[in-house]
Amino acid sequence: MTEPASDALVLFGATGDLAYKKIFPALYDMLGRGKLNVPVIGVAFEPWDVEKLKARAHEGIAKAVGTVDEERFGKLAGLLRYVSGDYRDQGTFSKLKAAMGTASRPLHYLAVPPSMFETVIQGLDQCGCASGARLMIEKPFGHDLGSARWLNRVLHLVFEEKSIFRIDHYVGKEAIQNLLYYRFANSYLEPIWNRTHVESVQITMAEDFGVQGRGRFYDEVGAIRDVVQNHLLNVLVFLAMEPPSGRIDEDLIEEKVKVLKAIRTLSPDDLVRGQFEGYQKEAGVQQGSTVETFAALRLFVDSWRWEGVPFYIRAGKCLPLRATELIVRLRRPPLNVFGEPASGPSNYLRFRINPQMSIALGSRRKAPGEDLIGEQVELSALDDGTGDLEPYDRLIGDALEGDGALFTRQDASEIAWRIFDPALAANTPVSTYACGSWGPEAAMTNFQPPQGWVNPTV
């Protein structure tokens, strides 16, 4: 039976950067599409009134979208309310209950540091605002397996699992949605999407900038916890999962969990860590820090479909360019009919996530001339981004409707840490690399997919 939609959105951390840069622009877009018609109650420590919150929201929306449709913003402003107070003060939650009015099925969005989750959840429980409510929380979901399990226990003291929405905004990106759709909407992929035809998979997330003033935060997490254990692991799962047996929105989570269970625990021998030159001079970074700003991993999915196929993930800061893309490399033809070098390039599928979404097929064709000599070409489809739905727009809307397909379930959140915990605890060496390079050259010499890494190009 379909659960009723939430009748209010309570935004904890309403004055923070996330709300300013992402959440208020998403709410503005939702209202423009007719997907938001419930009160939005901001809660934060700052002693503001609702007019100041409206001004903050308007500024954030203007920076995100450019010209603001004032009529549409006026409708959003009419939905806004504000509660100022300390989360450790139960009086704050009493004021929240009054501001909610007749709302009985709120969605509480915790856009606050994880250290405040337990405090806010207890306050909601004690004031009666948790009854019939949903809860949406931001990553990072724990720092390791132990902390993830503790956090799940805290959540379940008050909320049922079906009412908890653990958000990874990366899954809400249009390009990631397109990857999932492309996998299961095109029948020609299925015969080759297995260990018999796929030689390797590589996923690269390259950033051409450093920590950008977030040194203190980054020095507590590093590249693996920041983007690999969540964002890029979800990409791997979408590539490797089996087709849902029923509707995608009903069975997607089950199939994702099956893949996570099949991923072999990461070995320290299957991990390379690097740190860009000058990282330790960044504000907030500890001297002698061994936190990685670059990571390359080799993972294996021990399933019938993928046994023996290596999945490589590479992510780092201060690399030559900013791009995220996936390469699914196919095996070479079994017979070399044209006598070309056996080490020549083979077919592949390339999915570009950013900066421009595209899907491409790497193929061989005859090069012009008398001889039967081939050359590599790419057949590609580009997306200009027109009409794309922003991640927070999609995910907030889903949570308000109670659709948890794109969110992380409890078992998935813990299994993901099981994969990475031993390697993270092993303190593998960290090699320095030059900014503008593709990571620590010496450490990466013998760490690459068959036929080598494919470096994204502009």
JSON list of N, CA, C and O in Angstrom, two decimals, residues 419-455:
[
{"chain": "A", "resi": 419, "resn": "ILE", "atom": "N", "xyz": [33.45, -3.55, 3.34]},
{"chain": "A", "resi": 419, "resn": "ILE", "atom": "CA", "xyz": [34.34, -3.68, 2.19]},
{"chain": "A", "resi": 419, "resn": "ILE", "atom": "C", "xyz": [35.64, -2.92, 2.41]},
{"chain": "A", "resi": 419, "resn": "ILE", "atom": "O", "xyz": [36.73, -3.41, 2.08]},
{"chain": "A", "resi": 420, "resn": "PHE", "atom": "N", "xyz": [35.58, -1.74, 3.00]},
{"chain": "A", "resi": 420, "resn": "PHE", "atom": "CA", "xyz": [36.73, -0.85, 3.07]},
{"chain": "A", "resi": 420, "resn": "PHE", "atom": "C", "xyz": [37.47, -0.84, 4.40]},
{"chain": "A", "resi": 420, "resn": "PHE", "atom": "O", "xyz": [38.65, -0.46, 4.45]},
{"chain": "A", "resi": 421, "resn": "ASP", "atom": "N", "xyz": [36.82, -1.21, 5.48]},
{"chain": "A", "resi": 421, "resn": "ASP", "atom": "CA", "xyz": [37.41, -1.06, 6.81]},
{"chain": "A", "resi": 421, "resn": "ASP", "atom": "C", "xyz": [38.80, -1.66, 6.97]},
{"chain": "A", "resi": 421, "resn": "ASP", "atom": "O", "xyz": [39.71, -0.99, 7.45]},
{"chain": "A", "resi": 422, "resn": "PRO", "atom": "N", "xyz": [39.02, -2.94, 6.61]},
{"chain": "A", "resi": 422, "resn": "PRO", "atom": "CA", "xyz": [40.34, -3.52, 6.84]},
{"chain": "A", "resi": 422, "resn": "PRO", "atom": "C", "xyz": [41.47, -2.79, 6.11]},
{"chain": "A", "resi": 422, "resn": "PRO", "atom": "O", "xyz": [42.55, -2.58, 6.67]},
{"chain": "A", "resi": 423, "resn": "ALA", "atom": "N", "xyz": [41.21, -2.38, 4.88]},
{"chain": "A", "resi": 423, "resn": "ALA", "atom": "CA", "xyz": [42.25, -1.66, 4.13]},
{"chain": "A", "resi": 423, "resn": "ALA", "atom": "C", "xyz": [42.50, -0.28, 4.71]},
{"chain": "A", "resi": 423, "resn": "ALA", "atom": "O", "xyz": [43.63, 0.19, 4.77]},
{"chain": "A", "resi": 424, "resn": "LEU", "atom": "N", "xyz": [41.44, 0.40, 5.17]},
{"chain": "A", "resi": 424, "resn": "LEU", "atom": "CA", "xyz": [41.61, 1.71, 5.79]},
{"chain": "A", "resi": 424, "resn": "LEU", "atom": "C", "xyz": [42.39, 1.60, 7.10]},
{"chain": "A", "resi": 424, "resn": "LEU", "atom": "O", "xyz": [43.18, 2.49, 7.44]},
{"chain": "A", "resi": 425, "resn": "ALA", "atom": "N", "xyz": [42.18, 0.51, 7.82]},
{"chain": "A", "resi": 425, "resn": "ALA", "atom": "CA", "xyz": [42.87, 0.33, 9.10]},
{"chain": "A", "resi": 425, "resn": "ALA", "atom": "C", "xyz": [44.32, -0.11, 8.93]},
{"chain": "A", "resi": 425, "resn": "ALA", "atom": "O", "xyz": [45.10, -0.05, 9.88]},
{"chain": "A", "resi": 426, "resn": "ALA", "atom": "N", "xyz": [44.69, -0.55, 7.73]},
{"chain": "A", "resi": 426, "resn": "ALA", "atom": "CA", "xyz": [46.03, -1.10, 7.51]},
{"chain": "A", "resi": 426, "resn": "ALA", "atom": "C", "xyz": [47.10, -0.03, 7.35]},
{"chain": "A", "resi": 426, "resn": "ALA", "atom": "O", "xyz": [48.30, -0.35, 7.33]},
{"chain": "A", "resi": 427, "resn": "ASN", "atom": "N", "xyz": [46.70, 1.25, 7.22]},
{"chain": "A", "resi": 427, "resn": "ASN", "atom": "CA", "xyz": [47.67, 2.34, 7.06]},
{"chain": "A", "resi": 427, "resn": "ASN", "atom": "C", "xyz": [48.66, 2.06, 5.93]},
{"chain": "A", "resi": 427, "resn": "ASN", "atom": "O", "xyz": [49.88, 2.07, 6.12]},
{"chain": "A", "resi": 428, "resn": "THR", "atom": "N", "xyz": [48.13, 1.78, 4.75]},
{"chain": "A", "resi": 428, "resn": "THR", "atom": "CA", "xyz": [48.99, 1.56, 3.60]},
{"chain": "A", "resi": 428, "resn": "THR", "atom": "C", "xyz": [49.80, 2.82, 3.29]},
{"chain": "A", "resi": 428, "resn": "THR", "atom": "O", "xyz": [49.38, 3.93, 3.63]},
{"chain": "A", "resi": 429, "resn": "PRO", "atom": "N", "xyz": [50.97, 2.68, 2.67]},
{"chain": "A", "resi": 429, "resn": "PRO", "atom": "CA", "xyz": [51.83, 3.84, 2.42]},
{"chain": "A", "resi": 429, "resn": "PRO", "atom": "C", "xyz": [51.12, 4.91, 1.58]},
{"chain": "A", "resi": 429, "resn": "PRO", "atom": "O", "xyz": [50.28, 4.61, 0.74]},
{"chain": "A", "resi": 430, "resn": "VAL", "atom": "N", "xyz": [51.49, 6.16, 1.82]},
{"chain": "A", "resi": 430, "resn": "VAL", "atom": "CA", "xyz": [50.97, 7.28, 1.04]},
{"chain": "A", "resi": 430, "resn": "VAL", "atom": "C", "xyz": [52.13, 7.89, 0.27]},
{"chain": "A", "resi": 430, "resn": "VAL", "atom": "O", "xyz": [53.10, 8.36, 0.87]},
{"chain": "A", "resi": 431, "resn": "SER", "atom": "N", "xyz": [52.03, 7.90, -1.05]},
{"chain": "A", "resi": 431, "resn": "SER", "atom": "CA", "xyz": [53.09, 8.42, -1.91]},
{"chain": "A", "resi": 431, "resn": "SER", "atom": "C", "xyz": [52.72, 9.82, -2.40]},
{"chain": "A", "resi": 431, "resn": "SER", "atom": "O", "xyz": [51.57, 10.09, -2.74]},
{"chain": "A", "resi": 432, "resn": "THR", "atom": "N", "xyz": [53.70, 10.68, -2.45]},
{"chain": "A", "resi": 432, "resn": "THR", "atom": "CA", "xyz": [53.48, 12.04, -2.92]},
{"chain": "A", "resi": 432, "resn": "THR", "atom": "C", "xyz": [53.40, 12.08, -4.45]},
{"chain": "A", "resi": 432, "resn": "THR", "atom": "O", "xyz": [54.09, 11.33, -5.13]},
{"chain": "A", "resi": 433, "resn": "TYR", "atom": "N", "xyz": [52.53, 12.93, -4.97]},
{"chain": "A", "resi": 433, "resn": "TYR", "atom": "CA", "xyz": [52.45, 13.11, -6.42]},
{"chain": "A", "resi": 433, "resn": "TYR", "atom": "C", "xyz": [52.37, 14.59, -6.76]},
{"chain": "A", "resi": 433, "resn": "TYR", "atom": "O", "xyz": [51.91, 15.41, -5.95]},
{"chain": "A", "resi": 434, "resn": "ALA", "atom": "N", "xyz": [52.84, 14.93, -7.95]},
{"chain": "A", "resi": 434, "resn": "ALA", "atom": "CA", "xyz": [52.85, 16.31, -8.40]},
{"chain": "A", "resi": 434, "resn": "ALA", "atom": "C", "xyz": [51.46, 16.74, -8.83]},
{"chain": "A", "resi": 434, "resn": "ALA", "atom": "O", "xyz": [50.72, 15.96, -9.46]},
{"chain": "A", "resi": 435, "resn": "CYS", "atom": "N", "xyz": [51.09, 17.96, -8.50]},
{"chain": "A", "resi": 435, "resn": "CYS", "atom": "CA", "xyz": [49.81, 18.49, -8.98]},
{"chain": "A", "resi": 435, "resn": "CYS", "atom": "C", "xyz": [49.83, 18.53, -10.51]},
{"chain": "A", "resi": 435, "resn": "CYS", "atom": "O", "xyz": [50.83, 18.91, -11.12]},
{"chain": "A", "resi": 436, "resn": "GLY", "atom": "N", "xyz": [48.75, 18.13, -11.12]},
{"chain": "A", "resi": 436, "resn": "GLY", "atom": "CA", "xyz": [48.67, 18.07, -12.56]},
{"chain": "A", "resi": 436, "resn": "GLY", "atom": "C", "xyz": [49.07, 16.73, -13.14]},
{"chain": "A", "resi": 436, "resn": "GLY", "atom": "O", "xyz": [49.02, 16.54, -14.36]},
{"chain": "A", "resi": 437, "resn": "SER", "atom": "N", "xyz": [49.42, 15.78, -12.27]},
{"chain": "A", "resi": 437, "resn": "SER", "atom": "CA", "xyz": [49.75, 14.43, -12.73]},
{"chain": "A", "resi": 437, "resn": "SER", "atom": "C", "xyz": [48.56, 13.51, -12.46]},
{"chain": "A", "resi": 437, "resn": "SER", "atom": "O", "xyz": [47.56, 13.92, -11.87]},
{"chain": "A", "resi": 438, "resn": "TRP", "atom": "N", "xyz": [48.70, 12.24, -12.88]},
{"chain": "A", "resi": 438, "resn": "TRP", "atom": "CA", "xyz": [47.64, 11.26, -12.65]},
{"chain": "A", "resi": 438, "resn": "TRP", "atom": "C", "xyz": [47.95, 10.38, -11.44]},
{"chain": "A", "resi": 438, "resn": "TRP", "atom": "O", "xyz": [47.69, 9.20, -11.44]},
{"chain": "A", "resi": 439, "resn": "GLY", "atom": "N", "xyz": [48.47, 11.00, -10.37]},
{"chain": "A", "resi": 439, "resn": "GLY", "atom": "CA", "xyz": [48.74, 10.27, -9.14]},
{"chain": "A", "resi": 439, "resn": "GLY", "atom": "C", "xyz": [50.21, 9.90, -9.01]},
{"chain": "A", "resi": 439, "resn": "GLY", "atom": "O", "xyz": [51.04, 10.28, -9.83]},
{"chain": "A", "resi": 440, "resn": "PRO", "atom": "N", "xyz": [50.54, 9.17, -7.93]},
{"chain": "A", "resi": 440, "resn": "PRO", "atom": "CA", "xyz": [51.94, 8.80, -7.68]},
{"chain": "A", "resi": 440, "resn": "PRO", "atom": "C", "xyz": [52.46, 7.81, -8.72]},
{"chain": "A", "resi": 440, "resn": "PRO", "atom": "O", "xyz": [52.06, 6.65, -8.73]},
{"chain": "A", "resi": 441, "resn": "GLU", "atom": "N", "xyz": [53.33, 8.29, -9.59]},
{"chain": "A", "resi": 441, "resn": "GLU", "atom": "CA", "xyz": [53.74, 7.52, -10.76]},
{"chain": "A", "resi": 441, "resn": "GLU", "atom": "C", "xyz": [54.35, 6.17, -10.40]},
{"chain": "A", "resi": 441, "resn": "GLU", "atom": "O", "xyz": [53.99, 5.13, -10.98]},
{"chain": "A", "resi": 442, "resn": "ALA", "atom": "N", "xyz": [55.30, 6.16, -9.47]},
{"chain": "A", "resi": 442, "resn": "ALA", "atom": "CA", "xyz": [55.99, 4.90, -9.14]},
{"chain": "A", "resi": 442, "resn": "ALA", "atom": "C", "xyz": [55.02, 3.88, -8.58]},
{"chain": "A", "resi": 442, "resn": "ALA", "atom": "O", "xyz": [55.06, 2.70, -8.94]},
{"chain": "A", "resi": 443, "resn": "ALA", "atom": "N", "xyz": [54.14, 4.32, -7.68]},
{"chain": "A", "resi": 443, "resn": "ALA", "atom": "CA", "xyz": [53.20, 3.39, -7.04]},
{"chain": "A", "resi": 443, "resn": "ALA", "atom": "C", "xyz": [52.18, 2.85, -8.03]},
{"chain": "A", "resi": 443, "resn": "ALA", "atom": "O", "xyz": [51.67, 1.74, -7.87]},
{"chain": "A", "resi": 444, "resn": "MET", "atom": "N", "xyz": [51.90, 3.62, -9.10]},
{"chain": "A", "resi": 444, "resn": "MET", "atom": "CA", "xyz": [50.89, 3.22, -10.06]},
{"chain": "A", "resi": 444, "resn": "MET", "atom": "C", "xyz": [51.46, 2.43, -11.24]},
{"chain": "A", "resi": 444, "resn": "MET", "atom": "O", "xyz": [50.70, 1.99, -12.11]},
{"chain": "A", "resi": 445, "resn": "THR", "atom": "N", "xyz": [52.78, 2.26, -11.27]},
{"chain": "A", "resi": 445, "resn": "THR", "atom": "CA", "xyz": [53.42, 1.63, -12.43]},
{"chain": "A", "resi": 445, "resn": "THR", "atom": "C", "xyz": [52.83, 0.26, -12.75]},
{"chain": "A", "resi": 445, "resn": "THR", "atom": "O", "xyz": [52.53, -0.06, -13.90]},
{"chain": "A", "resi": 446, "resn": "ASN", "atom": "N", "xyz": [52.67, -0.56, -11.74]},
{"chain": "A", "resi": 446, "resn": "ASN", "atom": "CA", "xyz": [52.15, -1.91, -11.96]},
{"chain": "A", "resi": 446, "resn": "ASN", "atom": "C", "xyz": [50.73, -2.07, -11.41]},
{"chain": "A", "resi": 446, "resn": "ASN", "atom": "O", "xyz": [50.30, -3.19, -11.12]},
{"chain": "A", "resi": 447, "resn": "PHE", "atom": "N", "xyz": [50.04, -0.96, -11.28]},
{"chain": "A", "resi": 447, "resn": "PHE", "atom": "CA", "xyz": [48.68, -1.00, -10.74]},
{"chain": "A", "resi": 447, "resn": "PHE", "atom": "C", "xyz": [47.76, -0.37, -11.78]},
{"chain": "A", "resi": 447, "resn": "PHE", "atom": "O", "xyz": [47.52, 0.84, -11.78]},
{"chain": "A", "resi": 448, "resn": "GLN", "atom": "N", "xyz": [47.25, -1.19, -12.67]},
{"chain": "A", "resi": 448, "resn": "GLN", "atom": "CA", "xyz": [46.41, -0.68, -13.74]},
{"chain": "A", "resi": 448, "resn": "GLN", "atom": "C", "xyz": [45.57, -1.80, -14.33]},
{"chain": "A", "resi": 448, "resn": "GLN", "atom": "O", "xyz": [45.92, -2.98, -14.22]},
{"chain": "A", "resi": 449, "resn": "PRO", "atom": "N", "xyz": [44.46, -1.44, -14.97]},
{"chain": "A", "resi": 449, "resn": "PRO", "atom": "CA", "xyz": [43.64, -2.45, -15.63]},
{"chain": "A", "resi": 449, "resn": "PRO", "atom": "C", "xyz": [44.39, -3.08, -16.80]},
{"chain": "A", "resi": 449, "resn": "PRO", "atom": "O", "xyz": [45.35, -2.49, -17.31]},
{"chain": "A", "resi": 450, "resn": "PRO", "atom": "N", "xyz": [43.97, -4.24, -17.26]},
{"chain": "A", "resi": 450, "resn": "PRO", "atom": "CA", "xyz": [44.49, -4.77, -18.51]},
{"chain": "A", "resi": 450, "resn": "PRO", "atom": "C", "xyz": [44.31, -3.72, -19.61]},
{"chain": "A", "resi": 450, "resn": "PRO", "atom": "O", "xyz": [43.27, -3.07, -19.69]},
{"chain": "A", "resi": 451, "resn": "GLN", "atom": "N", "xyz": [45.32, -3.53, -20.44]},
{"chain": "A", "resi": 451, "resn": "GLN", "atom": "CA", "xyz": [45.35, -2.49, -21.48]},
{"chain": "A", "resi": 451, "resn": "GLN", "atom": "C", "xyz": [45.52, -1.08, -20.92]},
{"chain": "A", "resi": 451, "resn": "GLN", "atom": "O", "xyz": [45.50, -0.11, -21.67]},
{"chain": "A", "resi": 452, "resn": "GLY", "atom": "N", "xyz": [45.69, -0.95, -19.58]},
{"chain": "A", "resi": 452, "resn": "GLY", "atom": "CA", "xyz": [46.03, 0.34, -19.00]},
{"chain": "A", "resi": 452, "resn": "GLY", "atom": "C", "xyz": [44.85, 1.23, -18.67]},
{"chain": "A", "resi": 452, "resn": "GLY", "atom": "O", "xyz": [43.71, 0.97, -19.05]},
{"chain": "A", "resi": 453, "resn": "TRP", "atom": "N", "xyz": [45.16, 2.32, -17.94]},
{"chain": "A", "resi": 453, "resn": "TRP", "atom": "CA", "xyz": [44.15, 3.30, -17.59]},
{"chain": "A", "resi": 453, "resn": "TRP", "atom": "C", "xyz": [43.77, 4.13, -18.83]},
{"chain": "A", "resi": 453, "resn": "TRP", "atom": "O", "xyz": [44.61, 4.40, -19.68]},
{"chain": "A", "resi": 454, "resn": "VAL", "atom": "N", "xyz": [42.54, 4.54, -18.90]},
{"chain": "A", "resi": 454, "resn": "VAL", "atom": "CA", "xyz": [42.09, 5.48, -19.92]},
{"chain": "A", "resi": 454, "resn": "VAL", "atom": "C", "xyz": [41.90, 6.82, -19.22]},
{"chain": "A", "resi": 454, "resn": "VAL", "atom": "O", "xyz": [40.99, 6.98, -18.39]},
{"chain": "A", "resi": 455, "resn": "ASN", "atom": "N", "xyz": [42.76, 7.78, -19.50]},
{"chain": "A", "resi": 455, "resn": "ASN", "atom": "CA", "xyz": [42.67, 9.09, -18.87]},
{"chain": "A", "resi": 455, "resn": "ASN", "atom": "C", "xyz": [41.60, 9.93, -19.57]},
{"chain": "A", "resi": 455, "resn": "ASN", "atom": "O", "xyz": [41.63, 10.07, -20.80]}
]
